[in-house]
Short mmCIF file of C-alpha atoms and ligand atoms in Angstrom, two decimals:
data_model
loop_
_atom_site.label_atom_id
_atom_site.label_comp_id
_atom_site.label_asym_id
_atom_site.label_seq_id
_atom_site.Cartn_x
_atom_site.Cartn_y
_atom_site.Cartn_z
CA MET M 1 83.06 128.66 89.72
CA GLU M 2 80.84 126.79 92.16
CA ILE M 3 82.29 125.74 95.49
CA THR M 4 82.00 122.05 94.66
CA GLU M 5 83.98 122.52 91.45
CA LEU M 6 87.07 123.62 93.36
CA THR M 7 90.02 121.36 94.07
CA VAL M 8 91.12 120.83 97.65
CA HIS M 9 94.09 123.19 97.30
CA GLU M 10 91.72 125.85 95.91
CA LEU M 11 89.38 125.30 98.87
CA GLN M 12 92.34 125.67 101.22
CA ASP M 13 93.27 129.01 99.64
CA LYS M 14 89.72 130.29 100.02
CA ILE M 15 89.54 129.18 103.64
CA LYS M 16 92.85 130.89 104.35
CA ASN M 17 91.70 134.12 102.69
CA LYS M 18 88.44 133.96 104.63
CA GLU M 19 86.42 133.80 101.41
CA LEU M 20 84.81 130.53 102.52
CA THR M 21 84.02 128.87 105.82
CA ILE M 22 84.09 125.16 106.53
CA SER M 23 80.33 125.11 107.08
CA GLU M 24 79.72 126.80 103.75
CA ILE M 25 81.84 124.19 102.03
CA MET M 26 80.10 121.35 103.82
CA ASP M 27 76.64 122.73 103.03
CA SER M 28 77.52 123.04 99.35
CA TYR M 29 78.65 119.42 99.18
CA CYS M 30 75.58 118.14 101.01
CA LYS M 31 73.37 120.08 98.61
CA ARG M 32 75.29 118.78 95.63
CA ILE M 33 74.95 115.19 96.84
CA LYS M 34 71.19 115.63 97.25
CA GLU M 35 70.98 116.94 93.68
CA ASN M 36 73.29 114.50 91.92
CA GLU M 37 73.18 111.27 93.86
CA PRO M 38 69.75 110.16 92.55
CA GLU M 39 71.25 110.12 89.05
CA VAL M 40 74.85 109.10 89.66
CA GLN M 41 74.33 106.56 92.51
CA ALA M 42 77.90 106.77 93.76
CA PHE M 43 77.33 106.23 97.49
CA ILE M 44 76.40 103.15 99.48
CA THR M 45 76.15 105.13 102.73
CA THR M 46 76.13 108.89 103.35
CA TYR M 47 76.67 110.69 106.64
CA LEU M 48 75.45 114.15 105.65
CA ASP M 49 73.89 115.24 108.94
CA GLU M 50 76.85 114.00 110.94
CA ALA M 51 79.21 115.74 108.53
CA LYS M 52 77.39 119.05 108.88
CA GLU M 53 77.42 118.69 112.65
CA LYS M 54 81.15 117.95 112.64
CA ALA M 55 81.81 120.93 110.41
CA LYS M 56 80.00 123.21 112.84
CA ASN M 57 81.88 121.85 115.85
CA ILE M 58 85.18 122.15 114.07
CA GLU M 59 84.40 125.70 113.06
CA GLU M 60 83.76 126.66 116.67
CA LYS M 61 87.04 125.08 117.70
CA ILE M 62 88.90 126.95 114.98
CA ASN M 63 87.31 130.24 115.98
CA SER M 64 88.29 129.74 119.58
CA GLY M 65 91.82 128.80 118.52
CA LYS M 66 91.61 125.21 119.76
CA ILE M 67 92.57 123.57 116.46
CA ASP M 68 94.17 124.54 113.20
CA GLY M 69 95.79 122.87 110.22
CA ASN M 70 95.61 122.89 106.45
CA TYR M 71 93.02 120.18 106.11
CA VAL M 72 90.64 120.95 108.94
CA GLY M 73 87.06 120.49 107.75
CA ILE M 74 87.88 119.37 104.19
CA PRO M 75 85.33 116.76 103.02
CA ILE M 76 86.24 113.38 101.52
CA GLY M 77 84.57 110.19 100.25
CA ILE M 78 85.81 106.70 101.12
CA LYS M 79 85.56 103.50 99.07
CA ASP M 80 83.41 101.03 100.96
CA ASN M 81 86.14 98.44 101.47
CA ILE M 82 88.05 100.72 103.86
CA CYS M 83 86.99 100.39 107.49
CA VAL M 84 85.64 103.43 109.31
CA LYS M 85 84.99 102.63 112.98
CA GLY M 86 81.38 102.36 114.02
CA THR M 87 79.99 102.60 110.49
CA LYS M 88 78.98 100.14 107.80
CA THR M 89 81.74 98.73 105.60
CA THR M 90 79.96 96.57 103.06
CA CYS M 91 82.48 95.93 100.24
CA ALA M 92 79.32 96.27 98.12
CA SER M 93 78.42 92.71 99.14
CA LYS M 94 75.36 91.11 100.65
CA MET M 95 77.89 89.23 102.76
CA LEU M 96 78.78 92.43 104.65
CA GLU M 97 75.52 94.32 104.20
CA ASN M 98 75.20 94.91 107.95
CA PHE M 99 78.85 94.76 108.99
CA ILE M 100 79.87 97.59 111.30
CA ALA M 101 83.64 98.10 111.35
CA PRO M 102 84.99 97.72 114.91
CA TYR M 103 88.05 99.81 114.10
CA SER M 104 89.28 102.33 111.52
CA ALA M 105 91.83 101.68 108.80
CA SER M 106 95.20 103.37 109.32
CA VAL M 107 94.52 105.73 106.43
CA ILE M 108 91.28 106.81 108.12
CA GLU M 109 93.08 107.46 111.42
CA LYS M 110 95.47 109.68 109.50
CA LEU M 111 92.61 111.65 107.93
CA ASP M 112 90.88 111.90 111.31
CA LYS M 113 93.99 113.41 112.80
CA GLU M 114 93.77 116.21 110.23
CA ASN M 115 90.06 116.68 111.00
CA ILE M 116 89.11 115.77 107.44
CA ILE M 117 85.37 114.95 107.33
CA SER M 118 83.98 111.93 105.48
CA LEU M 119 80.72 112.43 103.60
CA GLY M 120 80.16 108.73 103.14
CA LYS M 121 81.13 105.37 101.72
CA LEU M 122 81.39 104.89 97.99
CA ASN M 123 80.10 102.16 95.72
CA MET M 124 82.42 99.59 94.16
CA ASP M 125 82.46 96.20 92.53
CA GLU M 126 81.74 93.49 95.09
CA PHE M 127 84.95 92.92 97.08
CA ALA M 128 86.70 95.10 94.46
CA MET M 129 86.34 92.44 91.78
CA GLY M 130 85.43 94.04 88.51
CA SER M 131 86.05 96.90 86.12
CA SER M 132 82.65 98.58 85.92
CA THR M 133 81.16 98.74 89.45
CA GLU M 134 78.30 96.62 88.09
CA THR M 135 79.02 93.68 90.41
CA SER M 136 77.95 95.76 93.43
CA TYR M 137 75.14 94.07 95.34
CA PHE M 138 73.47 97.43 95.97
CA LYS M 139 73.40 99.62 92.88
CA LYS M 140 74.94 100.52 89.57
CA THR M 141 76.90 103.75 89.59
CA LYS M 142 76.61 105.86 86.42
CA ASN M 143 79.37 107.72 84.61
CA PRO M 144 78.79 111.49 85.03
CA TRP M 145 79.90 112.12 81.44
CA ASP M 146 77.17 109.82 80.11
CA LEU M 147 74.68 108.27 82.50
CA ASN M 148 74.16 105.26 80.22
CA ARG M 149 77.76 104.25 80.71
CA VAL M 150 79.81 102.67 83.47
CA PRO M 151 82.20 104.70 85.63
CA GLY M 152 84.79 101.91 85.46
CA GLY M 153 85.77 99.89 88.48
CA SER M 154 86.21 98.70 90.97
CA SER M 155 86.48 102.18 92.58
CA GLY M 156 83.71 103.46 90.28
CA GLY M 157 81.80 105.17 93.10
CA SER M 158 84.92 107.10 94.15
CA ALA M 159 85.72 108.23 90.60
CA ALA M 160 82.12 109.16 89.76
CA ALA M 161 81.70 111.07 93.04
CA VAL M 162 84.81 113.15 92.34
CA ALA M 163 83.88 113.70 88.68
CA SER M 164 80.36 114.84 89.60
CA ASN M 165 81.66 117.15 92.37
CA MET M 166 79.91 115.29 95.17
CA VAL M 167 83.23 115.05 97.01
CA PRO M 168 86.38 117.09 96.36
CA TRP M 169 88.52 113.96 96.56
CA ALA M 170 88.23 110.31 97.54
CA LEU M 171 90.12 107.20 98.54
CA GLY M 172 90.04 104.13 96.33
CA SER M 173 91.91 100.84 96.24
CA ASP M 174 93.80 99.32 93.35
CA THR M 175 94.60 95.61 92.97
CA GLY M 176 94.82 95.48 89.19
CA GLY M 177 93.76 98.93 88.06
CA SER M 178 90.78 99.82 90.23
CA ILE M 179 91.92 103.36 90.95
CA ARG M 180 93.40 104.21 87.56
CA GLN M 181 90.83 102.70 85.21
CA PRO M 182 87.76 104.38 86.78
CA ALA M 183 89.74 107.63 87.05
CA SER M 184 90.43 107.33 83.33
CA LEU M 185 86.81 106.60 82.43
CA CYS M 186 85.53 109.47 84.59
CA GLY M 187 88.11 112.10 83.56
CA VAL M 188 89.78 112.49 86.96
CA VAL M 189 93.19 111.76 88.46
CA GLY M 190 93.96 108.39 90.10
CA LEU M 191 97.20 107.26 91.70
CA LYS M 192 98.23 103.74 92.65
CA PRO M 193 101.18 104.06 95.03
CA THR M 194 104.15 101.70 95.21
CA TYR M 195 103.24 98.49 97.05
CA GLY M 196 104.01 99.14 100.71
CA LEU M 197 103.93 102.94 100.61
CA VAL M 198 100.43 103.09 102.14
CA SER M 199 99.26 100.86 104.99
CA ARG M 200 96.64 98.25 104.10
CA TYR M 201 95.54 97.88 107.71
CA GLY M 202 91.77 98.15 107.70
CA LEU M 203 91.40 97.63 103.95
CA VAL M 204 89.30 94.51 103.39
CA ALA M 205 91.72 92.22 101.58
CA PHE M 206 91.12 91.09 98.01
CA ALA M 207 94.62 90.05 96.87
CA SER M 208 97.02 91.08 99.60
CA SER M 209 100.19 91.08 97.53
CA LEU M 210 98.63 93.47 95.00
CA ASP M 211 96.20 95.71 96.95
CA GLN M 212 97.07 99.36 97.60
CA ILE M 213 94.96 102.29 98.78
CA GLY M 214 95.39 105.54 96.85
CA PRO M 215 93.90 108.93 95.96
CA ILE M 216 91.28 109.81 93.35
CA THR M 217 91.24 113.58 92.85
CA LYS M 218 90.38 116.43 90.52
CA ASP M 219 94.00 117.31 89.82
CA VAL M 220 97.58 116.16 90.35
CA ARG M 221 98.32 118.61 93.16
CA ASP M 222 95.46 117.20 95.21
CA ALA M 223 96.70 113.66 94.51
CA SER M 224 100.15 114.58 95.79
CA MET M 225 98.63 116.13 98.91
CA LEU M 226 96.40 113.16 99.71
CA LEU M 227 99.30 110.78 99.14
CA THR M 228 101.41 112.81 101.57
CA LEU M 229 98.65 112.42 104.17
CA ILE M 230 98.20 108.65 103.83
CA ALA M 231 101.74 107.36 103.11
CA GLY M 232 104.00 105.94 105.78
CA LYS M 233 105.08 102.91 107.72
CA ASP M 234 102.55 101.25 109.98
CA GLU M 235 103.42 98.61 112.55
CA ARG M 236 100.07 96.94 111.86
CA ASP M 237 100.93 96.26 108.21
CA THR M 238 104.29 94.51 108.01
CA THR M 239 104.50 95.08 104.27
CA SER M 240 104.42 98.85 104.74
CA VAL M 241 107.70 100.71 104.47
CA ASP M 242 109.24 103.87 105.79
CA SER M 243 109.57 106.22 102.85
CA GLY M 244 110.82 109.15 104.84
CA ASN M 245 107.77 111.40 105.33
CA LYS M 246 107.95 113.15 101.99
CA ASP M 247 105.88 116.14 100.97
CA TYR M 248 104.88 114.98 97.51
CA ALA M 249 103.49 118.36 96.47
CA LYS M 250 107.05 119.67 96.51
CA ALA M 251 107.84 117.41 93.56
CA LEU M 252 105.57 119.33 91.19
CA LYS M 253 108.07 121.30 89.13
CA ASN M 254 106.17 121.74 85.86
CA ASP M 255 109.28 120.73 83.97
CA VAL M 256 110.15 117.56 82.08
CA LYS M 257 113.12 118.85 80.09
CA GLY M 258 115.67 116.13 79.47
CA MET M 259 113.55 113.43 81.05
CA LYS M 260 113.47 110.09 79.32
CA ILE M 261 110.05 108.64 78.65
CA GLY M 262 109.77 105.05 77.44
CA ILE M 263 106.86 103.97 75.23
CA PRO M 264 106.28 100.19 75.36
CA LYS M 265 104.95 99.26 71.95
CA GLU M 266 102.92 96.32 73.30
CA PHE M 267 100.56 98.85 74.92
CA PHE M 268 99.70 100.49 71.62
CA GLY M 269 98.80 97.44 69.55
CA LYS M 270 95.94 95.01 69.36
CA GLY M 271 92.92 95.70 71.53
CA ILE M 272 93.61 99.41 71.99
CA ASN M 273 90.85 101.56 70.56
CA GLU M 274 92.01 103.73 67.65
CA GLU M 275 90.82 107.03 69.17
CA VAL M 276 92.54 106.22 72.46
CA LYS M 277 95.72 105.44 70.57
CA GLN M 278 95.56 108.68 68.55
CA LYS M 279 95.06 110.78 71.68
CA LEU M 280 98.00 109.05 73.32
CA LEU M 281 100.19 109.77 70.29
CA GLU M 282 99.18 113.46 70.55
CA THR M 283 100.09 113.37 74.22
CA ILE M 284 103.51 111.96 73.39
CA GLU M 285 104.02 114.86 70.93
CA ILE M 286 103.19 117.32 73.73
CA TYR M 287 105.87 115.77 75.92
CA LYS M 288 108.35 116.12 73.05
CA GLU M 289 107.49 119.81 72.75
CA LEU M 290 107.99 120.14 76.49
CA GLY M 291 111.53 118.88 76.08
CA ALA M 292 111.28 115.23 77.10
CA GLU M 293 113.11 112.52 75.20
CA ILE M 294 110.79 109.85 73.88
CA GLU M 295 111.86 106.33 72.93
CA GLU M 296 109.88 103.29 71.92
CA PHE M 297 110.86 99.96 73.42
CA SER M 298 109.54 96.46 73.88
CA LEU M 299 108.07 95.13 77.13
CA ASP M 300 106.84 91.87 75.69
CA ILE M 301 106.40 90.06 79.00
CA ALA M 302 103.48 92.44 79.55
CA ASN M 303 101.51 90.21 77.18
CA TYR M 304 101.48 87.54 79.88
CA ALA M 305 100.75 89.83 82.81
CA LEU M 306 96.97 89.67 82.52
CA ALA M 307 96.92 85.87 82.69
CA ALA M 308 99.34 85.87 85.62
CA TYR M 309 97.31 88.56 87.38
CA TYR M 310 94.03 86.67 87.21
CA ILE M 311 95.69 83.52 88.57
CA ILE M 312 97.46 85.28 91.44
CA ALA M 313 94.57 87.61 92.31
CA CYS M 314 92.03 84.77 92.33
CA ALA M 315 94.33 82.50 94.34
CA GLU M 316 94.79 85.14 97.02
CA ALA M 317 91.11 86.05 96.96
CA SER M 318 90.06 82.44 97.48
CA SER M 319 92.21 82.36 100.59
CA ASN M 320 91.29 85.84 101.89
CA LEU M 321 87.57 85.31 101.45
CA GLY M 322 87.68 82.06 103.41
CA ARG M 323 86.99 84.12 106.53
CA PHE M 324 83.44 84.86 105.37
CA ASP M 325 82.00 81.61 106.64
CA GLY M 326 78.70 82.68 108.16
CA ILE M 327 80.21 82.36 111.64
CA ARG M 328 82.77 85.07 112.16
CA TYR M 329 81.67 87.85 109.85
CA GLY M 330 78.67 89.02 108.00
CA TYR M 331 75.78 87.17 106.47
CA ARG M 332 74.49 83.89 107.88
CA THR M 333 71.88 81.83 106.10
CA PRO M 334 68.61 81.77 108.07
CA GLU M 335 68.04 78.03 107.67
CA TYR M 336 70.56 75.30 108.25
CA SER M 337 70.75 71.89 109.89
CA ASN M 338 74.49 71.49 110.49
CA LEU M 339 77.78 73.38 110.40
CA LYS M 340 78.66 72.43 106.86
CA GLU M 341 75.36 73.74 105.68
CA ILE M 342 75.95 77.08 107.43
CA TYR M 343 79.18 77.47 105.49
CA LYS M 344 77.76 76.33 102.22
CA LYS M 345 74.50 78.23 102.26
CA SER M 346 75.91 81.43 103.79
CA ARG M 347 78.59 81.63 101.13
CA SER M 348 76.27 80.63 98.30
CA GLU M 349 73.69 83.22 99.30
CA GLY M 350 76.08 85.95 100.49
CA PHE M 351 78.47 86.20 97.53
CA GLY M 352 77.61 87.37 94.01
CA ALA M 353 78.49 85.55 90.78
CA GLU M 354 81.81 87.29 90.08
CA VAL M 355 83.12 86.68 93.59
CA LYS M 356 82.15 83.01 93.36
CA ARG M 357 83.82 82.72 89.97
CA ARG M 358 87.06 84.03 91.45
CA ILE M 359 86.91 81.81 94.53
CA ILE M 360 86.39 78.74 92.36
CA LEU M 361 89.16 79.73 89.95
CA GLY M 362 91.51 80.56 92.82
CA THR M 363 90.82 77.32 94.64
CA TYR M 364 91.43 75.43 91.42
CA VAL M 365 94.82 76.99 90.64
CA LEU M 366 95.94 76.33 94.22
CA SER M 367 94.80 72.70 94.28
CA SER M 368 97.59 70.15 94.55
CA GLY M 369 97.37 68.83 90.99
CA TYR M 370 97.41 72.26 89.37
CA TYR M 371 99.51 74.37 91.71
CA ASP M 372 102.72 73.95 89.68
CA ALA M 373 101.01 74.32 86.32
CA TYR M 374 99.19 77.56 87.15
CA TYR M 375 100.00 79.27 90.43
CA LYS M 376 103.73 78.58 90.45
CA LYS M 377 104.04 79.48 86.80
CA ALA M 378 102.16 82.73 87.37
CA GLN M 379 104.58 83.58 90.19
CA LYS M 380 107.47 83.01 87.80
CA VAL M 381 105.86 85.31 85.25
CA ARG M 382 105.47 87.84 88.05
CA THR M 383 109.23 87.82 88.63
CA LEU M 384 109.88 88.23 84.91
CA VAL M 385 107.47 91.18 84.68
CA SER M 386 109.23 92.80 87.60
CA ASN M 387 112.66 92.18 86.06
CA GLU M 388 111.61 93.69 82.74
CA PHE M 389 110.34 96.83 84.41
CA ASN M 390 113.58 97.07 86.40
CA LYS M 391 115.53 96.85 83.17
CA ALA M 392 113.36 99.50 81.52
CA PHE M 393 113.87 101.89 84.44
CA GLU M 394 117.62 101.67 83.97
CA LYS M 395 116.97 103.56 80.73
CA TYR M 396 113.82 105.59 81.32
CA ASP M 397 112.62 107.93 84.03
CA VAL M 398 109.01 107.00 83.43
CA ILE M 399 106.96 104.81 81.09
CA LEU M 400 103.85 106.08 79.33
CA THR M 401 100.84 104.00 78.19
CA PRO M 402 97.08 104.33 77.85
CA THR M 403 95.28 103.63 81.16
CA SER M 404 92.36 101.81 79.59
CA PRO M 405 92.11 100.29 76.11
CA VAL M 406 88.67 101.86 75.67
CA THR M 407 86.66 104.82 76.97
CA ALA M 408 83.59 104.31 79.18
CA PHE M 409 81.46 101.46 77.85
CA LYS M 410 77.69 101.08 78.13
CA LEU M 411 76.11 99.63 81.26
CA GLY M 412 75.58 95.94 80.63
CA GLU M 413 77.85 95.88 77.58
CA LYS M 414 80.49 93.60 79.11
CA SER M 415 78.80 92.24 82.20
CA GLU M 416 77.76 88.97 80.55
CA ASN M 417 81.26 88.27 79.28
CA PRO M 418 83.87 88.03 82.05
CA MET M 419 86.75 87.62 79.62
CA GLU M 420 85.92 90.89 77.88
CA MET M 421 85.60 92.60 81.24
CA TYR M 422 89.02 91.25 82.30
CA LEU M 423 90.56 92.74 79.17
CA SER M 424 89.70 96.22 80.53
CA ASP M 425 92.71 95.76 82.80
CA ILE M 426 95.20 94.94 80.08
CA CYS M 427 97.14 98.21 80.58
CA THR M 428 97.05 98.37 84.37
CA VAL M 429 97.63 94.91 85.90
CA SER M 430 101.35 94.60 85.14
CA ILE M 431 101.97 97.61 87.39
CA ASN M 432 100.43 95.81 90.40
CA ILE M 433 102.25 92.61 89.49
CA ALA M 434 105.54 94.57 89.62
CA GLY M 435 104.55 96.53 92.76
CA ILE M 436 105.42 99.86 91.12
CA PRO M 437 103.49 103.16 91.15
CA ALA M 438 101.40 104.62 88.31
CA ILE M 439 99.09 107.58 87.86
CA SER M 440 96.27 108.14 85.40
CA ILE M 441 95.33 111.64 84.29
CA PRO M 442 92.87 112.75 81.62
CA CYS M 443 94.46 113.82 78.33
CA GLY M 444 91.42 114.58 76.17
CA LEU M 445 88.05 113.33 74.96
CA ASP M 446 87.01 110.91 72.24
CA LYS M 447 84.44 111.83 69.58
CA LYS M 448 81.60 110.80 71.87
CA GLY M 449 82.82 113.29 74.45
CA LEU M 450 84.18 110.64 76.81
CA PRO M 451 87.46 111.09 78.72
CA ILE M 452 90.68 109.33 77.71
CA GLY M 453 93.36 108.69 80.32
CA VAL M 454 97.13 108.48 80.04
CA GLN M 455 99.03 106.27 82.48
CA ILE M 456 102.46 107.32 83.71
CA ILE M 457 104.42 104.55 85.39
CA GLY M 458 107.47 104.94 87.64
CA ASN M 459 110.00 102.75 89.37
CA LYS M 460 109.43 101.74 93.01
CA PHE M 461 109.01 104.75 95.32
CA GLN M 462 109.41 107.20 92.44
CA GLU M 463 106.01 108.78 93.05
CA GLU M 464 107.63 112.21 92.89
CA LYS M 465 108.75 111.61 89.34
CA ILE M 466 105.41 110.41 88.01
CA LEU M 467 103.54 113.16 89.84
CA ASN M 468 105.77 115.80 88.27
CA VAL M 469 105.49 114.28 84.79
CA ALA M 470 101.69 114.14 85.15
CA TYR M 471 101.52 117.66 86.58
CA THR M 472 103.53 119.12 83.71
CA LEU M 473 101.13 117.61 81.17
CA GLU M 474 98.10 118.70 83.17
CA GLN M 475 99.33 122.31 83.20
CA LYS M 476 99.83 122.20 79.45
CA ILE M 477 96.51 120.55 78.55
CA GLY M 478 94.22 122.28 81.06
CA PHE M 479 91.67 119.46 80.83
CA ARG M 480 89.65 120.53 83.86
CA GLU M 481 89.34 124.11 82.59
CA LYS M 482 88.20 122.95 79.15
CA TYR M 483 85.85 120.05 79.75
CA LYS M 484 83.08 119.24 82.20
CA PRO M 485 80.93 116.15 82.57
CA GLU M 486 77.56 116.62 80.88
CA PHE M 487 75.40 114.07 82.70
CA LYS M 488 74.18 112.97 79.28
CA LYS M 489 71.00 110.88 79.47
N1 LIG E 501 89.41 94.95 87.47
C1 LIG E 501 90.41 94.16 88.14
C2 LIG E 501 89.80 92.92 88.72
O1 LIG E 501 88.66 92.73 88.52
C3 LIG E 501 91.09 94.98 89.17
C4 LIG E 501 90.32 95.11 90.41
C5 LIG E 501 91.01 95.97 91.41
O2 LIG E 501 92.00 96.63 91.12
N2 LIG E 501 90.51 95.93 92.62
O3 LIG E 501 90.43 92.14 89.35
#
């Protein structure tokens, strides 16, 4: 196996056994990026020379006994809406094309402490709004399984970079599915943590009550390790909570005997592609063989979650993006005659079509005549969604659904039709609305050879449970050993 095909825990073993050095690992990744990036287009910024330099310095310090630790020198990729001090954080927008972050996000500080080395910033939908990474101002990332198809979004750069072995793991963010859906479309693992488990300090806000940072990895063990590194209370994010410094890798028991898995029938009906559905049904059979108890149930409020999500997310976005006014941050129009014109022209020229659509929609649902009819009603639906999940978790340990209703679609296929694009999130948004955790792992391929993902949902702060349930399936299926992206042209 090539170095860049290894998971992080496999790299750690090889470093420990002195089979690989940190510089060797770093050189392999830099080479891989040079080879694959022209086709895949996953990065907005790379820091290859700096990364190599850091690796060398770190190696010297290790050899002289100055530093040690399990993660020293491990490479990573970061979604470009997470601030890394002194480097560009663009959110894939013209608005922030030249924005240099004056501080690092809390998650980045945590990685820095471990001497993990970032290889660069990864492409995404503009301000994380989208499901295909096509709304990026800079480039269109391609799906490594088929280069004519999208990697999903909005963390499409992160998922494609992991799938094409340009980074061993990456950070993404998930507001309505942006970690899980691209992970599903690219055949990798993506975890959205419980709201509050990971600090949002330094994550450029899209919809603050829904956003969470989380891992995108090659396997479940790596996801549990990266979660362990980034989780924890942070004084600078008052919505973050103390979850007691858990080691999530300890939860991986490879055993689901006696566990109760709920199957909400609404997630297997209209709009779900037949091949996706069939693969999910096979997956459910595997869990039965492994000794889990399976029961179908109804979660009918989920039918309203998508509508509520797009109202709440747009409302919050319209408020959060108010700060990009041409004065304080980012792009300023070159020609203007008064203050109002600075605002108007900077925002008109700096934001792309999808971002504008959301700002307009969000401003509309918050306006005084429509607040009760839309925003308030959506908040009520949000409570009902949350209540229904709570009720379900009285009966079930975890809930299982498809991650995405379809496998990777063609570039351009949905970009002219926002409604169709929004439907990509039909299986993921209710999880953000309820603030609960969910993981997507690959469970097979469709007839075109494209990955299909299964989503495992848990109750608040039950990451250990969903990680174990996912891990047990992963061990049984052996997806990574069987299938590799083909870079089909
Ligand atoms: N695709 C969803 C949207 O466009 C989710 C985005 C996200 O999770 N950041 O809003």
